[in-house]
mmCIF file of C-alpha atoms in Angstrom:
data_model
loop_
_atom_site.group_PDB
_atom_site.id
_atom_site.type_symbol
_atom_site.label_atom_id
_atom_site.label_comp_id
_atom_site.label_asym_id
_atom_site.label_seq_id
_atom_site.Cartn_x
_atom_site.Cartn_y
_atom_site.Cartn_z
ATOM 1 C CA GLN A 117 17.173 -6.598 -10.073
ATOM 2 C CA VAL A 118 15.045 -7.818 -7.193
ATOM 3 C CA GLN A 119 11.809 -9.579 -8.114
ATOM 4 C CA LEU A 120 9.038 -11.019 -5.975
ATOM 5 C CA GLN A 121 6.727 -13.841 -7.028
ATOM 6 C CA GLU A 122 3.651 -15.067 -5.180
ATOM 7 C CA SER A 123 2.537 -18.697 -5.358
ATOM 8 C CA GLY A 124 -0.143 -20.873 -3.831
ATOM 9 C CA PRO A 125 -3.625 -22.325 -4.371
ATOM 10 C CA GLY A 126 -6.073 -20.179 -6.281
ATOM 11 C CA LEU A 127 -9.095 -21.737 -4.593
ATOM 12 C CA VAL A 128 -9.655 -22.245 -0.872
ATOM 13 C CA LYS A 129 -12.765 -23.620 0.830
ATOM 14 C CA PRO A 130 -14.580 -21.571 3.499
ATOM 15 C CA SER A 131 -13.293 -22.118 7.053
ATOM 16 C CA GLN A 132 -9.986 -23.462 5.752
ATOM 17 C CA THR A 133 -6.555 -21.824 5.838
ATOM 18 C CA LEU A 134 -5.201 -19.797 2.938
ATOM 19 C CA SER A 135 -1.466 -20.353 2.408
ATOM 20 C CA LEU A 136 0.742 -18.339 0.068
ATOM 21 C CA THR A 137 4.479 -18.026 -0.469
ATOM 22 C CA CYS A 138 6.501 -15.147 -1.859
ATOM 23 C CA THR A 139 9.846 -16.020 -3.433
ATOM 24 C CA VAL A 140 12.455 -13.269 -3.592
ATOM 25 C CA SER A 141 14.979 -13.381 -6.440
ATOM 26 C CA GLY A 142 17.878 -11.099 -7.294
ATOM 27 C CA GLY A 143 18.547 -10.211 -3.680
ATOM 28 C CA SER A 144 18.737 -11.710 -0.200
ATOM 29 C CA ILE A 145 15.743 -11.742 2.101
ATOM 30 C CA SER A 146 18.282 -11.734 4.940
ATOM 31 C CA SER A 147 19.371 -8.203 4.128
ATOM 32 C CA GLY A 148 18.704 -6.114 7.177
ATOM 33 C CA ASP A 149 17.586 -3.270 4.943
ATOM 34 C CA TYR A 150 14.019 -4.489 4.329
ATOM 35 C CA TYR A 151 10.822 -5.808 5.810
ATOM 36 C CA TRP A 152 8.723 -8.134 3.648
ATOM 37 C CA SER A 153 5.008 -7.502 3.424
ATOM 38 C CA TRP A 154 1.669 -8.933 2.333
ATOM 39 C CA ILE A 155 -1.139 -6.755 0.931
ATOM 40 C CA ARG A 156 -4.469 -7.767 -0.557
ATOM 41 C CA GLN A 157 -7.064 -6.258 -2.893
ATOM 42 C CA PRO A 158 -10.624 -7.632 -3.193
ATOM 43 C CA PRO A 159 -12.015 -7.538 -6.741
ATOM 44 C CA GLY A 160 -12.854 -3.981 -7.729
ATOM 45 C CA LYS A 161 -11.821 -2.588 -4.348
ATOM 46 C CA GLY A 162 -8.897 -0.895 -2.656
ATOM 47 C CA LEU A 163 -5.701 -2.101 -1.020
ATOM 48 C CA GLU A 164 -5.401 -3.508 2.499
ATOM 49 C CA TRP A 165 -2.112 -4.082 4.342
ATOM 50 C CA ILE A 166 -2.045 -7.519 5.988
ATOM 51 C CA GLY A 167 1.287 -7.467 7.781
ATOM 52 C CA TYR A 168 5.028 -7.812 7.401
ATOM 53 C CA ILE A 169 8.093 -9.637 8.644
ATOM 54 C CA TYR A 170 11.797 -8.964 9.152
ATOM 55 C CA TYR A 171 14.386 -11.602 8.287
ATOM 56 C CA SER A 172 14.850 -12.205 12.024
ATOM 57 C CA GLY A 173 11.217 -13.288 12.283
ATOM 58 C CA SER A 174 9.871 -10.126 13.874
ATOM 59 C CA THR A 175 6.318 -9.520 12.663
ATOM 60 C CA TYR A 176 3.641 -6.831 12.699
ATOM 61 C CA TYR A 177 0.061 -7.474 11.652
ATOM 62 C CA ASN A 178 -2.952 -5.376 10.748
ATOM 63 C CA PRO A 179 -5.090 -5.411 13.921
ATOM 64 C CA SER A 180 -8.192 -6.132 11.830
ATOM 65 C CA LEU A 181 -6.683 -9.473 10.720
ATOM 66 C CA LYS A 182 -4.258 -10.214 13.530
ATOM 67 C CA SER A 183 -6.234 -13.066 15.077
ATOM 68 C CA ARG A 184 -6.175 -15.028 11.811
ATOM 69 C CA VAL A 185 -2.804 -14.129 10.252
ATOM 70 C CA THR A 186 0.613 -15.710 10.514
ATOM 71 C CA ILE A 187 3.571 -14.524 8.447
ATOM 72 C CA SER A 188 6.791 -16.530 8.514
ATOM 73 C CA VAL A 189 10.180 -16.397 6.803
ATOM 74 C CA ASP A 190 12.487 -19.087 5.433
ATOM 75 C CA THR A 191 15.847 -17.446 4.812
ATOM 76 C CA SER A 192 17.361 -20.662 3.414
ATOM 77 C CA LYS A 193 14.824 -20.594 0.578
ATOM 78 C CA ASN A 194 14.697 -16.777 0.300
ATOM 79 C CA GLN A 195 10.947 -16.947 0.849
ATOM 80 C CA PHE A 196 8.321 -15.613 3.198
ATOM 81 C CA SER A 197 4.819 -16.958 3.650
ATOM 82 C CA LEU A 198 1.295 -15.978 4.615
ATOM 83 C CA LYS A 199 -1.278 -18.085 6.402
ATOM 84 C CA LEU A 200 -4.805 -16.777 6.888
ATOM 85 C CA SER A 201 -7.115 -19.036 8.865
ATOM 86 C CA SER A 202 -10.888 -19.446 8.956
ATOM 87 C CA VAL A 203 -11.371 -17.826 5.581
ATOM 88 C CA THR A 204 -14.710 -16.626 4.242
ATOM 89 C CA ALA A 205 -15.828 -15.187 0.921
ATOM 90 C CA ALA A 206 -14.721 -11.779 2.219
ATOM 91 C CA ASP A 207 -11.113 -12.986 1.964
ATOM 92 C CA THR A 208 -11.400 -13.429 -1.803
ATOM 93 C CA ALA A 209 -8.804 -11.075 -3.235
ATOM 94 C CA VAL A 210 -5.620 -10.616 -5.190
ATOM 95 C CA TYR A 211 -2.778 -11.106 -2.722
ATOM 96 C CA TYR A 212 0.467 -9.202 -3.264
ATOM 97 C CA CYS A 213 3.840 -9.445 -1.584
ATOM 98 C CA ALA A 214 6.080 -6.400 -1.432
ATOM 99 C CA ARG A 215 9.438 -5.147 -0.187
ATOM 100 C CA VAL A 216 9.530 -2.411 2.446
ATOM 101 C CA PRO A 217 12.824 -0.517 2.897
ATOM 102 C CA VAL A 218 13.889 0.161 6.464
ATOM 103 C CA MET A 219 15.165 3.489 7.720
ATOM 104 C CA ILE A 220 16.302 4.195 11.252
ATOM 105 C CA THR A 221 15.813 7.658 12.753
ATOM 106 C CA PHE A 222 18.316 9.408 14.997
ATOM 107 C CA GLY A 223 16.231 8.186 17.900
ATOM 108 C CA GLY A 224 16.660 4.592 16.808
ATOM 109 C CA VAL A 225 13.070 4.214 15.603
ATOM 110 C CA ILE A 226 12.418 2.090 12.531
ATOM 111 C CA VAL A 227 10.402 3.941 9.892
ATOM 112 C CA HIS A 228 9.395 3.297 6.307
ATOM 113 C CA ASP A 229 8.897 5.459 3.227
ATOM 114 C CA ALA A 230 7.061 3.137 0.849
ATOM 115 C CA PHE A 231 6.555 -0.358 -0.485
ATOM 116 C CA ASP A 232 9.045 -0.142 -3.317
ATOM 117 C CA ILE A 233 8.889 -3.490 -5.145
ATOM 118 C CA TRP A 234 5.755 -5.588 -5.571
ATOM 119 C CA GLY A 235 5.046 -9.061 -6.859
ATOM 120 C CA GLN A 236 2.588 -9.457 -9.724
ATOM 121 C CA GLY A 237 -0.122 -10.720 -7.366
ATOM 122 C CA THR A 238 -2.072 -13.955 -7.142
ATOM 123 C CA MET A 239 -5.852 -14.298 -7.117
ATOM 124 C CA VAL A 240 -7.323 -16.362 -4.315
ATOM 125 C CA THR A 241 -11.005 -17.270 -4.362
ATOM 126 C CA VAL A 242 -12.771 -18.576 -1.270
ATOM 127 C CA SER A 243 -15.585 -20.839 -2.362
ATOM 128 C CA SER A 244 -16.933 -24.319 -1.704
ATOM 129 C CA ASP B 190 -6.031 3.513 12.470
ATOM 130 C CA ILE B 191 -5.263 6.578 10.413
ATOM 131 C CA GLN B 192 -7.880 7.068 7.696
ATOM 132 C CA LEU B 193 -7.034 8.490 4.289
ATOM 133 C CA THR B 194 -9.482 10.144 1.911
ATOM 134 C CA GLN B 195 -8.789 10.984 -1.704
ATOM 135 C CA SER B 196 -10.454 13.517 -3.964
ATOM 136 C CA PRO B 197 -11.743 13.278 -6.504
ATOM 137 C CA SER B 198 -12.597 9.587 -6.590
ATOM 138 C CA PHE B 199 -12.937 9.787 -10.360
ATOM 139 C CA LEU B 200 -11.390 12.205 -12.811
ATOM 140 C CA SER B 201 -11.920 12.515 -16.538
ATOM 141 C CA ALA B 202 -9.101 14.316 -18.359
ATOM 142 C CA SER B 203 -7.468 14.763 -21.737
ATOM 143 C CA VAL B 204 -3.908 14.119 -22.877
ATOM 144 C CA GLY B 205 -1.825 17.161 -22.012
ATOM 145 C CA ASP B 206 -4.009 18.224 -19.072
ATOM 146 C CA ARG B 207 -2.564 19.115 -15.678
ATOM 147 C CA VAL B 208 -4.078 16.797 -13.079
ATOM 148 C CA THR B 209 -4.076 17.147 -9.292
ATOM 149 C CA ILE B 210 -5.202 14.517 -6.801
ATOM 150 C CA THR B 211 -5.565 15.270 -3.098
ATOM 151 C CA CYS B 212 -5.052 12.891 -0.195
ATOM 152 C CA ARG B 213 -6.083 13.862 3.342
ATOM 153 C CA ALA B 214 -5.149 12.032 6.524
ATOM 154 C CA SER B 215 -7.348 11.837 9.625
ATOM 155 C CA GLN B 216 -4.366 12.893 11.744
ATOM 156 C CA GLY B 217 -0.896 14.219 11.100
ATOM 157 C CA ILE B 218 1.496 11.820 9.392
ATOM 158 C CA SER B 219 4.476 14.132 8.874
ATOM 159 C CA SER B 220 5.796 13.247 5.403
ATOM 160 C CA TYR B 221 5.241 9.506 5.641
ATOM 161 C CA LEU B 222 3.115 9.333 2.521
ATOM 162 C CA ALA B 223 3.567 7.407 -0.725
ATOM 163 C CA TRP B 224 1.727 7.480 -4.038
ATOM 164 C CA TYR B 225 1.178 4.477 -6.287
ATOM 165 C CA GLN B 226 -0.171 3.993 -9.796
ATOM 166 C CA GLN B 227 -2.151 0.862 -10.612
ATOM 167 C CA LYS B 228 -3.287 -0.275 -14.038
ATOM 168 C CA PRO B 229 -5.934 -2.997 -14.527
ATOM 169 C CA GLY B 230 -4.616 -6.468 -13.741
ATOM 170 C CA LYS B 231 -1.271 -5.127 -12.565
ATOM 171 C CA ALA B 232 0.405 -4.577 -9.226
ATOM 172 C CA PRO B 233 0.672 -1.052 -7.841
ATOM 173 C CA LYS B 234 3.804 0.836 -8.905
ATOM 174 C CA LEU B 235 5.549 3.264 -6.573
ATOM 175 C CA LEU B 236 5.642 6.818 -7.925
ATOM 176 C CA ILE B 237 6.412 9.095 -4.970
ATOM 177 C CA TYR B 238 7.695 8.444 -1.448
ATOM 178 C CA ALA B 239 8.288 10.658 1.566
ATOM 179 C CA ALA B 240 5.476 12.844 0.167
ATOM 180 C CA SER B 241 7.613 14.506 -2.500
ATOM 181 C CA THR B 242 10.528 12.284 -3.564
ATOM 182 C CA LEU B 243 10.256 10.858 -7.066
ATOM 183 C CA GLN B 244 11.002 7.143 -7.269
ATOM 184 C CA SER B 245 13.865 6.274 -9.612
ATOM 185 C CA GLY B 246 12.689 5.788 -13.176
ATOM 186 C CA VAL B 247 9.390 7.638 -12.733
ATOM 187 C CA PRO B 248 8.858 10.482 -15.251
ATOM 188 C CA SER B 249 9.397 13.992 -13.935
ATOM 189 C CA ARG B 250 5.852 15.022 -14.922
ATOM 190 C CA PHE B 251 4.804 13.362 -11.649
ATOM 191 C CA SER B 252 5.312 15.370 -8.481
ATOM 192 C CA GLY B 253 4.122 15.238 -4.900
ATOM 193 C CA SER B 254 3.778 17.794 -2.138
ATOM 194 C CA GLY B 255 2.369 18.280 1.316
ATOM 195 C CA SER B 256 2.954 17.309 4.918
ATOM 196 C CA GLY B 257 0.899 16.785 8.026
ATOM 197 C CA THR B 258 -2.616 15.975 6.881
ATOM 198 C CA GLU B 259 -2.900 17.247 3.299
ATOM 199 C CA PHE B 260 -0.993 15.984 0.282
ATOM 200 C CA THR B 261 -1.212 16.311 -3.481
ATOM 201 C CA LEU B 262 -0.075 14.304 -6.466
ATOM 202 C CA THR B 263 0.282 16.338 -9.653
ATOM 203 C CA ILE B 264 0.748 15.139 -13.201
ATOM 204 C CA SER B 265 1.945 18.178 -15.131
ATOM 205 C CA SER B 266 0.974 16.953 -18.612
ATOM 206 C CA LEU B 267 -1.138 13.821 -18.747
ATOM 207 C CA GLN B 268 0.138 11.152 -21.130
ATOM 208 C CA PRO B 269 -1.817 8.184 -22.578
ATOM 209 C CA GLU B 270 0.041 5.750 -20.318
ATOM 210 C CA ASP B 271 -1.030 7.697 -17.205
ATOM 211 C CA PHE B 272 -4.647 6.610 -17.353
ATOM 212 C CA ALA B 273 -4.859 4.433 -14.251
ATOM 213 C CA THR B 274 -5.953 4.407 -10.615
ATOM 214 C CA TYR B 275 -3.818 6.283 -8.095
ATOM 215 C CA TYR B 276 -3.566 5.409 -4.408
ATOM 216 C CA CYS B 277 -1.964 7.220 -1.506
ATOM 217 C CA GLN B 278 -0.620 5.308 1.500
ATOM 218 C CA GLN B 279 0.417 6.478 4.945
ATOM 219 C CA LEU B 280 3.433 4.863 6.604
ATOM 220 C CA ASN B 281 3.417 6.948 9.770
ATOM 221 C CA SER B 282 1.861 4.197 11.860
ATOM 222 C CA TYR B 283 0.395 0.726 11.620
ATOM 223 C CA ALA B 284 -1.684 -0.422 9.795
ATOM 224 C CA PHE B 285 -0.104 1.454 6.833
ATOM 225 C CA THR B 286 -3.478 2.341 5.383
ATOM 226 C CA PHE B 287 -4.208 3.161 1.767
ATOM 227 C CA GLY B 288 -6.575 5.747 0.379
ATOM 228 C CA PRO B 289 -9.633 4.558 -1.579
ATOM 229 C CA GLY B 290 -8.095 5.480 -4.924
ATOM 230 C CA THR B 291 -8.632 7.999 -7.716
ATOM 231 C CA LYS B 292 -9.392 6.665 -11.160
ATOM 232 C CA VAL B 293 -8.093 8.831 -13.992
ATOM 233 C CA ASP B 294 -9.984 8.172 -17.195
ATOM 234 C CA ILE B 295 -9.828 9.460 -20.737
ATOM 235 C CA LYS B 296 -12.133 12.363 -21.546
#
């Protein structure tokens, strides 16, 4: 059974870089069947997709965060990571990682149906 | 970005009630819509994908329908463990936006 677990500092100072890692267990991150995603949820608010990565390193980011986000993958450790630079209090949130199954249409386009497995989430507070 | 709206934003219901939540997209998204259930302090849990396909292990009292711009999530007979917040998500195009959520509370 595949499980995802987020880890990283719970407190980050304003203007610094937030760094989190998601460790995948029970399955290989190098499977070509999935993308690996980050999502966040500010306290009491809704969900926001941050971006995702394929095992090959191919990434897609939310345009609203693209200038500050880097997602990377380490297949040897079965992990993927998030870096968010120049953080402010608005980046305070629970950060989740999730698995995103890949489907390929007859036209060769990659599509997705859902985020099917999620980590438990980790709270990150931006404060001096 | 494609915007999603959900109605109602809050719903008060009793055990055994039939509950329907609507999700509307700002443009057509075919059937690329998922529904999640989130309980306080927990990660979202996938209930429905491809608008109407029940995720493995999810009780059959949950069902989804719709395509294009209007979708519904129905709980046929509300159970105590169903009191939670429900989110829709579109996966038709980046940035895979989520709806604002519908909180289902005990009447």
